Amino acid sequence: MSDVRYPFTAIVGMADLRLGLLLNAVSPAVGGVLVRGEKGTAKSTMVRALAGLLPSIATVDGCRFACDPAGPDPQCPDGAHDGGASSRRPAELVELPVGVSEDRIVGSLDLERALSEGVKAYEPGLLARAHRGVLYIDEVNLLQDHVVDLLLDAAAMGRSYVEREGVSVRHAARFLLVGTMNPEEGELRPQLLDRFGLTVEIAATREPVERAEVVRRRLSYDADPAVFADRFAAEERALADRITAARELLPQVELTDAALRQITAVCAAFEVDGLRADIVMARTAVALAAWAGRTEVLAEDVRKAAQLALPHRRRRNPFDAPGLDEEQLDRILEEHAEPEPEEPEEDPDPEGGPEGDGPEGDGPQDGGPDGGGGGAPEPSGQDGPDGPPAEATDAPAQDDAPAPQPVPLQPPSPARETAPVAAGDPYRTRLFAVDGTGRGAQGRRSPAETDSGHTIRARRPRGRLARLHLSATLRAAAPHQLARGRSSRALVLHKDDFREQVRQGRESNLVLFVVDASGSMAARQRMTAVKGAVLSLLMDAYQRRDKIGMITFRGAGAELALPPTSSVEVGATRLESLPTGGRTPLAAGLLRAHEVLRVERLRDPDRRPLLVVVTDGRATGARDAVAQSHRAAGLLAGQGVASVVLDCESGPVRLGLARTLADRLRATAVTLDELRADGVASLVRDSRGERRPGVPASSGSSSSASASSRKAA
């Protein structure tokens, strides 16, 4: 791979992304930028190209934390820098890997040396390298939540903290934060979205000419990166000089009271939470003015700042798409604009100028469209002033209209597909939890061994010691002190004495929905309630940081409507457009679930699944359809898959087919009425985690009556 970066000025299109990155280069206080867009849109290329435009920085020689010789960090771990030698170097671009650990980010203390030698040996992390440079997080939505929290806290405070067994290290960490993500792979929590200053939505251009130019430039760069970069060297230098000039102008920019009133009025009208949006908008508007070479913030700066800083802050739930009503924005800006001074009115021209009403004027006159006073009157019978003239319409007169043709009636068919119905409003559900202690990705659902949480025991280190269990280490070393010839108060420690903490937190799971979309579920009121229930469970999965998947079955078979993903928004969209009708191939749906879980187990063996079957229990399409579905359920139960059956049967007479299916799955059957708050979620937990005494972990209870007696999540 070539060391020559793709030039920033060679990138075609994506004006908003360019501007967002440049504004952060001018004023890092804006708070970084989150780039949301589909794959293959040069997000990473543009971020890497930006680093080459940043001015070089002066650093103290030998300092691993990039201290500025003009104002070194008084808490720098490398000691006080009093008049030391300095040098200049380019701003650092630090890229954060998806699987990065907390110790790699903030740095780590060598605890073995700290205990055995009494020295504080600190190895700086990526935050120290990124100080006064750019920290680039690709696929930020795939990072664990606690890692993202740590990064955003450091970006907001400008410092990094490392705390290990009573030893504390802190250092400056101010950087330009850039994150990229593909929304199809999952969203960030609204709290984390709010921590990014600006957000830019990008998509590949659909113009063939622009796409051709993108391909042409990329091929030219791949053929000879150095020659290609030379073509844009002059533009790159000019852009870098403009960034430097804007930085110097920034302190002189005035944010007037009128502009500040517009900013606060816009934030209040769009009902954004908190005051961070107001502050970010103010900083962005000031940076826009400096970028334009002005010393005063104008209304156009406020408008553009709102377009960059507000859309991602208006989401109220994970199914809301980021966006901003442009017409409402313009209306608010006009209402709170500073009134312009009135100009004295001029006397009308008594002779009737070119735009007057006199007979010699050439402008339009009152009366007709061509300016003649005797023009034809405006035709009547129109729908409005913008309607077409009567003589221009080709519609026949009412008396000449053809008689309506009768529509042939079709007999109702139970197999006919019906149009999708809207889902009911989502509501809060109880906690799901899979039995036992897992080792999956950190989340908020089932018990698991994690990097954070409460300490439950100690063990010998697996690899490098990161979380020392002090008391267990001392207990392991104490019996051997005499044999090791201890002659002072200091302990004699060997490598085998060290113990690390085992912490228990919570993991995320794979929640796989198997949804009956057959004709028996097609009643509109019933399907609305079913979709509302599934939407509520999707909301719960989003809050627990789970992966989700969705299988639907109807007609002749089952379909994987949504492969396992972290994007619950896609799941909600697929659910909303789900049609119903046809037979009920329940066995096909369960077998498809078995296959999906088998493949996912190979891809991610540590992520434990949770199966949610949404059905009334009916099975049609074959003579032994019910028996086939029971055999498929037994196959899943034999694999130990944690399951719950959402019983959608309605009416005064119920056959209990869903409960029979739940028995075969060793799952819990729950009705729609039991789903809310004190319903299905706790029963799902009970069927795998908090079971009644005497009920083995491999079996479940199909009694929903015990739901109310179990504790709430």
XYZ file of C-alpha atoms in Angstrom:
713
model
C 0.000 0.000 0.000
C 1.356 3.417 -0.945
C 2.454 5.896 1.757
C 1.216 8.774 -0.424
C -2.229 9.821 0.783
C -5.033 10.467 -1.639
C -5.351 14.266 -1.971
C -8.271 15.880 -0.169
C -8.938 18.229 -3.090
C -9.082 15.298 -5.531
C -12.230 13.848 -3.954
C -15.326 14.418 -6.086
C -18.540 15.768 -4.534
C -19.572 15.292 -0.872
C -19.622 19.015 -0.091
C -21.183 18.623 3.378
C -18.570 16.098 4.469
C -15.784 18.343 3.196
C -17.202 21.286 5.108
C -17.770 19.330 8.316
C -14.188 18.066 8.378
C -12.718 21.460 7.522
C -14.736 23.210 10.239
C -13.351 20.797 12.813
C -9.865 21.410 11.466
C -10.418 25.149 11.959
C -12.003 24.755 15.408
C -11.568 21.358 17.154
C -13.847 22.724 19.902
C -16.773 21.999 17.555
C -16.568 18.465 18.915
C -15.771 16.223 15.978
C -17.868 14.852 13.171
C -19.746 11.585 12.691
C -19.980 10.436 9.071
C -22.967 8.221 8.321
C -23.207 6.584 4.941
C -23.309 3.480 2.845
C -20.232 1.403 2.184
C -17.823 2.391 -0.567
C -18.338 6.161 -0.383
C -14.712 7.162 0.369
C -15.425 8.050 4.014
C -12.088 6.696 5.216
C -10.201 8.141 2.245
C -11.401 11.663 2.981
C -10.607 11.443 6.702
C -7.068 10.224 6.016
C -6.609 12.948 3.422
C -7.609 15.614 5.954
C -4.635 14.806 8.193
C -2.263 15.905 5.452
C -3.806 19.405 5.448
C -3.378 20.114 9.159
C -0.568 22.465 10.182
C 2.522 20.873 11.666
C 2.925 21.040 15.451
C 5.863 21.858 17.733
C 6.607 19.196 20.369
C 9.061 18.776 23.237
C 11.821 16.380 22.236
C 11.509 13.016 23.958
C 7.947 13.597 25.194
C 5.664 10.693 24.346
C 2.581 12.877 24.856
C 3.260 15.572 22.213
C 3.532 18.409 24.748
C 3.599 21.901 23.258
C 6.865 23.628 24.250
C 4.977 26.936 24.477
C 2.585 25.471 27.072
C 3.557 21.980 28.262
C 1.123 19.886 30.270
C 1.995 20.292 33.981
C 0.659 16.759 34.642
C 2.604 15.119 31.803
C 3.821 11.661 32.962
C 7.165 12.286 31.239
C 7.901 15.018 33.761
C 8.167 18.792 33.728
C 9.477 20.324 30.518
C 11.479 23.403 31.440
C 13.202 24.902 28.443
C 13.885 21.583 26.753
C 14.681 21.206 23.084
C 11.770 21.065 20.668
C 11.068 20.192 17.056
C 8.198 20.257 14.565
C 6.401 17.297 13.075
C 3.173 16.625 11.143
C -0.047 16.190 13.100
C -0.622 12.534 13.951
C -3.428 10.481 12.431
C -4.379 7.665 14.802
C -6.789 4.997 13.560
C -8.677 2.990 16.148
C -9.179 -0.734 15.387
C -12.689 -2.155 15.852
C -11.568 -4.760 18.390
C -9.447 -2.365 20.450
C -9.253 -2.911 24.206
C -9.561 -0.295 26.929
C -5.896 -0.698 27.912
C -4.809 -0.088 24.326
C -6.784 3.167 24.232
C -5.835 4.805 27.530
C -2.541 3.018 28.097
C -1.613 0.557 30.794
C 0.443 0.255 33.945
C 2.921 -2.605 34.318
C 1.460 -3.932 37.558
C 4.025 -6.703 37.892
C 6.885 -4.167 37.989
C 4.858 -1.860 40.223
C 4.491 -4.584 42.875
C 7.805 -6.396 42.551
C 10.131 -3.442 41.801
C 8.158 -0.512 43.209
C 8.334 1.501 39.970
C 5.477 3.174 38.126
C 5.915 2.006 34.530
C 3.252 3.490 32.268
C 2.885 2.652 28.579
C 0.944 5.384 26.722
C -2.117 4.406 24.671
C -3.680 5.644 21.476
C -5.144 8.745 23.144
C -1.636 9.957 23.934
C -0.587 9.488 20.314
C -3.672 11.339 19.061
C -3.035 14.433 21.230
C -3.020 17.530 18.979
C -3.812 15.355 15.969
C -6.705 13.340 14.530
C -8.352 10.299 16.134
C -10.205 8.334 13.477
C -12.718 5.651 14.502
C -13.890 3.571 11.566
C -17.149 1.654 12.155
C -17.681 3.464 15.450
C -21.088 1.813 15.839
C -19.407 -1.602 16.134
C -17.298 -0.620 19.142
C -18.403 -1.697 22.590
C -20.410 0.969 24.385
C -17.977 1.432 27.277
C -15.130 2.000 24.795
C -17.126 4.658 22.932
C -18.037 6.310 26.253
C -14.368 6.414 27.206
C -13.349 8.009 23.889
C -16.076 10.630 23.964
C -15.338 11.526 27.576
C -11.685 12.092 26.706
C -12.671 14.195 23.695
C -15.029 16.316 25.822
C -12.638 16.849 28.761
C -9.394 17.008 26.808
C -7.709 14.620 29.259
C -7.203 10.883 29.648
C -7.261 9.122 33.028
C -5.749 5.738 33.926
C -6.584 4.246 37.313
C -5.071 0.911 38.344
C -4.860 -0.410 41.920
C -4.373 2.995 43.523
C -1.936 4.232 40.875
C -3.235 7.188 38.852
C -1.891 8.667 35.614
C -3.430 11.522 33.635
C -2.337 13.432 30.566
C -3.690 15.853 27.979
C -5.691 14.355 25.096
C -7.096 16.998 22.762
C -7.741 15.809 19.257
C -9.984 16.150 16.246
C -12.457 13.257 16.587
C -13.875 11.692 13.427
C -16.107 8.624 13.384
C -17.581 6.795 10.412
C -20.372 4.241 10.357
C -22.749 2.376 8.083
C -26.274 2.699 9.588
C -27.232 -0.686 8.122
C -24.874 -2.322 10.624
C -26.474 -0.729 13.668
C -26.964 2.659 15.273
C -25.244 4.459 18.095
C -27.252 5.190 21.207
C -28.763 8.704 21.228
C -26.584 9.616 24.222
C -23.468 8.818 22.186
C -24.784 10.505 19.054
C -25.232 13.688 21.051
C -21.542 13.698 21.996
C -20.459 14.145 18.377
C -20.516 17.803 17.409
C -21.611 17.412 13.790
C -23.131 14.625 11.732
C -23.018 14.302 7.959
C -25.099 11.905 5.862
C -23.426 10.835 2.618
C -24.326 8.584 -0.283
C -22.663 7.773 -3.574
C -23.643 10.070 -6.408
C -26.156 8.728 -8.927
C -24.825 10.947 -11.742
C -22.958 8.802 -14.313
C -20.581 11.671 -15.176
C -19.500 12.158 -11.563
C -19.176 8.417 -10.976
C -16.986 8.141 -14.064
C -14.731 10.932 -12.765
C -14.413 9.189 -9.389
C -13.339 5.949 -11.076
C -10.977 7.795 -13.430
C -9.193 9.538 -10.582
C -8.961 6.419 -8.474
C -7.403 4.422 -11.303
C -4.947 7.241 -11.940
C -3.971 7.299 -8.260
C -3.510 3.530 -8.116
C -1.290 3.621 -11.209
C 1.130 6.207 -9.767
C 0.230 7.795 -6.401
C 3.115 10.280 -6.424
C 2.347 11.670 -9.867
C -1.357 11.884 -9.048
C -0.645 13.742 -5.790
C 1.588 16.218 -7.639
C -1.353 17.198 -9.869
C -3.212 18.492 -6.810
C -0.231 19.772 -4.804
C -0.979 23.444 -5.467
C -4.649 23.048 -4.449
C -3.624 21.155 -1.328
C -1.227 23.929 -0.287
C -3.859 26.584 -0.902
C -6.400 24.690 1.209
C -3.884 24.140 4.018
C -3.069 27.870 4.004
C -6.777 28.679 4.213
C -7.152 26.412 7.272
C -4.241 28.194 8.949
C -5.686 31.623 8.114
C -9.123 30.639 9.440
C -7.560 29.390 12.694
C -5.831 32.739 13.154
C -9.039 34.644 12.373
C -11.212 32.521 14.679
C -10.609 34.501 17.932
C -11.657 37.705 16.175
C -15.073 36.440 15.030
C -17.977 38.076 16.853
C -21.116 36.112 17.702
C -23.727 38.858 17.841
C -26.738 38.805 20.140
C -28.997 38.518 17.094
C -27.180 35.419 15.839
C -27.203 33.886 19.315
C -30.973 34.459 19.585
C -31.448 32.657 16.268
C -29.343 29.738 17.494
C -31.249 29.305 20.745
C -34.602 29.811 19.020
C -33.824 27.066 16.500
C -32.715 24.618 19.200
C -35.796 25.347 21.305
C -38.182 25.039 18.361
C -36.735 21.669 17.310
C -36.955 20.412 20.916
C -33.422 19.092 21.205
C -32.472 17.767 24.626
C -30.078 19.710 26.811
C -27.927 22.686 25.845
C -25.072 20.930 24.071
C -26.737 21.578 20.708
C -26.828 25.332 21.368
C -23.129 25.389 22.254
C -22.123 23.258 19.267
C -24.198 25.402 16.906
C -22.569 28.571 18.248
C -19.059 27.162 17.807
C -19.901 25.878 14.337
C -21.363 29.206 13.225
C -18.221 31.009 14.423
C -16.026 28.506 12.548
C -18.130 29.005 9.407
C -17.622 32.757 9.590
C -13.849 32.327 10.033
C -13.759 29.856 7.134
C -15.498 32.442 4.969
C -12.987 35.102 6.049
C -15.513 37.159 8.025
C -15.408 38.489 11.570
C -19.179 38.431 12.144
C -21.624 35.520 12.229
C -24.456 35.860 9.717
C -27.841 34.149 9.416
C -26.476 31.906 6.668
C -23.844 30.623 9.120
C -26.546 29.825 11.670
C -28.597 28.004 9.047
C -25.689 25.819 7.924
C -24.668 25.157 11.521
C -28.198 23.885 12.236
C -28.071 21.545 9.235
C -24.850 19.993 10.528
C -25.436 19.997 14.291
C -29.137 19.227 14.826
C -30.412 16.305 12.687
C -28.867 13.545 14.811
C -30.035 15.214 18.032
C -33.725 15.089 17.133
C -34.146 11.308 17.394
C -36.630 10.290 20.080
C -36.365 6.522 19.578
C -34.142 4.167 17.530
C -36.708 3.980 14.725
C -36.581 7.718 13.992
C -34.410 8.693 11.045
C -32.173 11.743 11.533
C -33.492 14.783 9.700
C -34.421 18.442 9.783
C -37.418 20.298 8.370
C -35.815 22.928 6.127
C -38.982 25.013 5.792
C -39.430 25.175 9.550
C -35.766 26.149 9.935
C -36.119 29.041 7.483
C -39.300 30.204 9.177
C -37.641 30.294 12.602
C -34.616 32.173 11.286
C -36.857 34.780 9.658
C -38.953 35.226 12.801
C -35.880 35.884 14.941
C -33.818 37.825 12.415
C -32.579 41.268 13.376
C -34.951 43.851 11.845
C -33.435 45.877 9.046
C -33.603 49.699 9.213
C -36.498 51.102 7.234
C -35.667 53.117 4.109
C -37.616 56.302 3.273
C -40.330 55.767 0.717
C -39.896 57.457 -2.674
C -42.649 59.451 -4.319
C -44.365 57.629 -7.171
C -43.491 58.791 -10.665
C -46.347 61.066 -11.743
C -45.658 60.354 -15.402
C -45.869 56.596 -14.936
C -42.478 54.979 -15.498
C -41.813 51.646 -17.140
C -43.251 49.850 -14.117
C -46.036 52.330 -13.395
C -49.749 52.105 -13.972
C -49.887 54.899 -16.601
C -50.974 54.296 -20.134
C -47.434 54.561 -21.461
C -45.988 51.941 -19.126
C -44.691 48.697 -20.592
C -45.266 46.630 -17.466
C -48.337 44.513 -16.799
C -51.536 46.465 -16.132
C -54.496 45.675 -13.983
C -57.017 43.616 -15.842
C -55.408 41.082 -18.138
C -52.431 38.757 -18.175
C -50.794 40.656 -21.059
C -50.992 44.017 -19.351
C -53.987 45.344 -21.332
C -56.752 46.878 -19.275
C -59.364 45.235 -21.480
C -57.933 41.749 -21.200
C -60.234 38.777 -20.987
C -61.467 38.014 -17.492
C -59.926 35.127 -15.627
C -61.878 31.959 -16.330
C -64.004 30.647 -13.508
C -64.457 27.108 -12.322
C -60.791 26.528 -11.468
C -59.595 24.835 -8.312
C -57.285 27.727 -7.481
C -55.138 30.443 -8.938
C -52.570 27.887 -10.092
C -55.083 25.643 -11.823
C -54.975 25.183 -15.602
C -57.294 27.296 -17.779
C -60.513 25.655 -18.779
C -59.741 25.669 -22.505
C -56.402 23.944 -21.865
C -57.923 20.848 -20.303
C -58.719 17.816 -22.392
C -61.272 16.389 -19.997
C -64.671 15.796 -21.657
C -67.767 17.574 -20.442
C -69.847 15.873 -17.784
C -72.604 14.923 -20.239
C -70.092 13.291 -22.593
C -68.227 11.317 -19.905
C -68.299 7.553 -20.440
C -70.415 5.566 -18.057
C -68.455 3.769 -15.331
C -67.804 0.120 -16.096
C -68.810 -2.477 -13.523
C -65.941 -4.029 -11.602
C -66.109 -7.821 -11.604
C -66.442 -9.255 -8.130
C -63.834 -11.781 -6.970
C -64.642 -14.429 -4.425
C -62.684 -14.063 -1.180
C -59.735 -16.401 -0.869
C -57.962 -17.206 2.382
C -54.669 -17.596 0.498
C -54.766 -14.129 -1.053
C -52.118 -11.708 0.208
C -53.369 -8.708 2.115
C -51.763 -5.285 2.255
C -49.401 -4.583 5.167
C -50.943 -2.955 8.240
C -49.271 -0.468 10.543
C -47.792 -1.613 13.818
C -49.224 -0.558 17.143
C -47.322 1.771 19.452
C -44.317 0.123 21.143
C -44.236 -0.272 24.914
C -41.769 -1.301 27.590
C -41.032 -4.980 28.127
C -39.197 -6.848 30.854
C -35.657 -8.122 30.755
C -34.697 -11.136 28.663
C -31.819 -13.243 29.937
C -30.256 -16.505 28.796
C -29.459 -19.092 31.447
C -25.900 -19.445 32.718
C -22.846 -17.205 32.327
C -21.675 -16.412 28.830
C -18.578 -14.858 27.265
C -20.192 -12.861 24.466
C -19.845 -9.225 23.448
C -20.543 -6.766 26.233
C -24.146 -5.619 26.368
C -27.060 -5.242 28.757
C -28.897 -8.552 28.688
C -27.540 -11.872 30.010
C -24.907 -12.585 32.703
C -21.400 -12.980 31.266
C -17.712 -12.624 32.014
C -16.770 -9.136 30.816
C -14.053 -6.493 31.123
C -16.294 -4.409 33.353
C -18.709 -5.299 36.126
C -18.299 -6.629 39.639
C -15.475 -9.010 40.586
C -16.683 -12.529 41.314
C -13.415 -14.485 41.658
C -9.719 -14.612 40.839
C -7.733 -16.767 38.420
C -4.261 -17.093 36.973
C -3.650 -14.542 34.216
C -4.421 -15.506 30.652
C -1.744 -13.597 28.789
C -0.671 -10.162 30.004
C -1.886 -9.174 33.464
C -4.423 -6.360 33.120
C -6.760 -6.478 36.153
C -4.767 -7.442 39.228
C -6.632 -9.145 42.070
C -4.475 -7.792 44.887
C -5.736 -9.840 47.825
C -5.616 -13.098 45.866
C -2.059 -12.300 44.734
C -0.954 -11.670 48.313
C -2.597 -14.872 49.510
C -0.827 -16.850 46.797
C 2.588 -15.373 47.651
C 2.350 -15.372 51.464
C 3.025 -19.115 52.146
C 6.313 -19.016 50.185
C 8.040 -16.022 51.786
C 10.287 -18.005 54.140
C 11.308 -20.438 51.435
C 12.177 -17.529 49.158
C 14.438 -15.981 51.776
C 12.435 -12.857 52.548
C 14.646 -10.577 54.632
C 12.779 -7.240 54.580
C 9.266 -5.848 54.707
C 8.931 -6.153 50.917
C 7.246 -9.245 49.548
C 9.126 -11.598 47.287
C 6.814 -12.178 44.341
C 7.135 -14.664 41.515
C 5.216 -14.616 38.253
C 3.076 -17.576 39.336
C 1.795 -15.606 42.336
C -0.152 -13.042 40.317
C -3.907 -13.401 40.046
C -6.305 -11.429 37.870
C -9.889 -10.450 38.473
C -12.784 -12.254 36.850
C -15.624 -9.779 36.458
C -19.251 -10.464 35.747
C -21.320 -8.030 33.737
C -23.841 -8.536 30.975
C -23.564 -9.592 27.367
C -25.633 -9.000 24.272
C -27.400 -11.870 22.538
C -28.789 -12.770 19.149
C -32.568 -12.357 19.289
C -34.078 -14.250 16.359
C -37.749 -13.565 15.613
C -39.814 -16.196 13.802
C -43.029 -14.418 12.766
C -46.183 -16.083 11.458
C -47.437 -14.015 8.475
C -50.052 -16.487 7.242
C -53.726 -15.900 6.560
C -54.714 -16.897 10.079
C -52.854 -13.799 11.308
C -54.304 -11.440 8.692
C -57.071 -9.825 10.728
C -56.139 -6.142 10.747
C -56.721 -5.417 14.412
C -54.936 -8.582 15.388
C -51.928 -8.028 13.135
C -51.579 -4.451 14.365
C -51.297 -5.756 17.932
C -48.819 -8.465 16.877
C -46.610 -5.991 15.034
C -46.756 -3.637 18.006
C -45.578 -6.479 20.239
C -42.661 -7.350 17.951
C -41.772 -3.661 17.647
C -41.643 -3.454 21.447
C -39.293 -6.425 21.564
C -37.150 -4.795 18.868
C -36.956 -1.676 21.012
C -35.869 -3.793 23.959
C -33.213 -5.480 21.784
C -31.898 -2.059 20.773
C -31.602 -0.960 24.387
C -29.841 -4.212 25.313
C -27.373 -3.852 22.381
C -28.396 -7.172 20.822
C -28.121 -8.439 17.308
C -31.473 -9.279 15.761
C -32.743 -11.396 12.898
C -36.201 -12.059 11.484
C -37.741 -15.054 9.736
C -41.266 -14.911 8.328
C -43.301 -17.890 7.185
C -46.448 -18.006 5.067
C -47.700 -19.590 1.876
C -45.300 -22.283 0.687
C -42.303 -21.703 2.937
C -40.173 -19.504 5.179
C -38.026 -16.499 4.299
C -35.072 -14.915 6.077
C -36.502 -11.399 5.978
C -33.620 -9.912 7.954
C -30.233 -11.639 8.333
C -28.711 -11.172 11.811
C -27.661 -7.546 12.184
C -27.222 -4.844 14.807
C -29.593 -2.473 12.998
C -33.017 -2.619 14.634
C -34.115 0.194 12.300
C -33.933 -2.212 9.373
C -35.902 -4.755 11.395
C -38.635 -2.205 12.110
C -38.799 -1.293 8.409
C -39.120 -4.938 7.352
C -41.802 -5.491 9.976
C -43.792 -2.460 8.823
C -43.899 -3.704 5.206
C -44.649 -7.326 6.120
C -47.608 -8.648 4.077
C -49.833 -11.465 5.320
C -51.858 -14.220 3.732
C -51.650 -17.851 2.642
C -51.102 -21.095 4.485
C -49.133 -21.614 7.700
C -45.866 -23.559 7.146
C -44.852 -23.463 10.822
C -42.354 -26.312 10.475
C -40.564 -24.489 7.660
C -40.168 -21.413 9.851
C -38.689 -23.411 12.731
C -36.345 -25.353 10.470
C -35.147 -22.132 8.881
C -34.470 -20.778 12.374
C -32.427 -23.895 13.172
C -30.306 -23.354 10.069
C -29.753 -19.643 10.740
C -28.689 -20.332 14.324
C -26.322 -23.093 13.156
C -24.549 -20.712 10.773
C -24.408 -17.905 13.345
C -22.950 -20.288 15.907
C -20.036 -20.904 13.527
C -19.562 -17.175 12.859
C -19.792 -16.020 16.466
C -19.648 -18.959 18.881
C -19.650 -16.755 21.995
C -22.935 -14.994 21.187
C -25.814 -16.966 22.666
C -29.176 -16.983 20.869
C -32.696 -16.262 22.036
C -35.550 -17.493 19.831
C -38.873 -15.608 19.854
C -41.653 -17.428 17.948
C -44.677 -15.244 17.175
C -47.622 -17.483 16.177
C -51.065 -18.738 17.071
C -49.736 -22.296 16.854
C -51.687 -23.346 13.758
C -49.866 -25.352 11.090
C -51.282 -26.096 7.622
C -50.030 -27.082 4.193
C -49.557 -30.815 4.728
C -51.496 -33.701 6.237
C -49.090 -34.001 9.178
C -48.182 -30.285 9.382
C -48.662 -30.147 13.162
C -46.494 -33.225 13.728
C -43.782 -31.755 11.473
C -43.767 -28.524 13.462
C -43.443 -30.461 16.719
C -40.476 -32.422 15.360
C -38.803 -29.168 14.273
C -39.427 -27.712 17.731
C -37.846 -30.771 19.321
C -34.775 -30.280 17.142
C -34.332 -26.736 18.476
C -34.960 -27.855 22.059
C -32.334 -30.562 21.664
C -29.782 -27.892 20.745
C -30.514 -26.078 24.009
C -31.839 -22.947 22.279
C -33.495 -20.573 24.754
C -36.969 -19.802 23.401
C -40.250 -18.069 24.054
C -43.538 -18.409 22.190
C -45.699 -15.313 21.826
C -49.209 -16.768 21.669
C -51.258 -14.696 19.212
C -54.419 -16.783 19.390
C -57.502 -14.650 20.042
C -61.217 -15.138 20.544
C -63.383 -16.653 23.253
C -62.487 -20.226 22.251
C -58.766 -21.050 22.212
C -57.215 -24.314 21.086
C -53.985 -23.942 23.042
C -51.810 -24.863 20.039
C -49.145 -22.243 20.862
C -48.763 -23.642 24.378
C -48.338 -27.129 23.007
C -45.630 -25.796 20.698
C -43.962 -24.106 23.684
C -43.858 -27.440 25.512
C -42.087 -29.007 22.522
C -39.591 -26.107 22.455
C -39.147 -26.258 26.251
C -40.064 -22.606 26.174
C -42.546 -20.291 27.858
C -45.832 -19.399 26.159
C -47.036 -15.839 26.669
C -50.157 -14.133 25.372
C -50.236 -10.639 23.908
C -51.925 -9.368 27.065
C -49.013 -10.637 29.165
C -46.373 -8.976 27.009
C -46.549 -5.502 28.514
C -44.173 -4.560 31.339
C -45.036 -7.523 33.628
C -45.366 -10.075 30.855
C -43.292 -11.937 28.347
C -39.812 -10.582 29.022
C -39.681 -11.844 32.609
C -41.145 -15.159 31.517
C -38.446 -15.510 28.886
C -35.922 -14.879 31.639
C -37.673 -17.392 33.873
C -37.618 -20.034 31.155
C -33.809 -19.799 31.025
C -32.468 -17.989 34.083
C -34.501 -17.435 37.249
C -36.323 -20.747 37.210
C -38.494 -22.206 39.923
C -36.764 -24.576 42.335
C -36.699 -28.075 40.932
C -37.056 -27.030 37.272
C -33.915 -28.094 35.372
C -32.167 -25.588 33.111
C -32.962 -27.641 30.018
C -36.708 -27.425 30.531
C -39.150 -24.545 30.700
C -42.557 -23.810 32.057
C -45.458 -23.075 29.741
C -47.524 -21.641 32.563
C -48.035 -17.935 32.049
C -49.997 -17.618 35.297
C -46.776 -17.534 37.287
C -45.588 -14.398 35.457
C -47.055 -11.922 37.911
C -45.384 -13.618 40.875
C -41.862 -13.189 39.549
C -39.821 -10.110 40.224
C -39.741 -7.302 37.653
C -36.642 -6.678 35.608
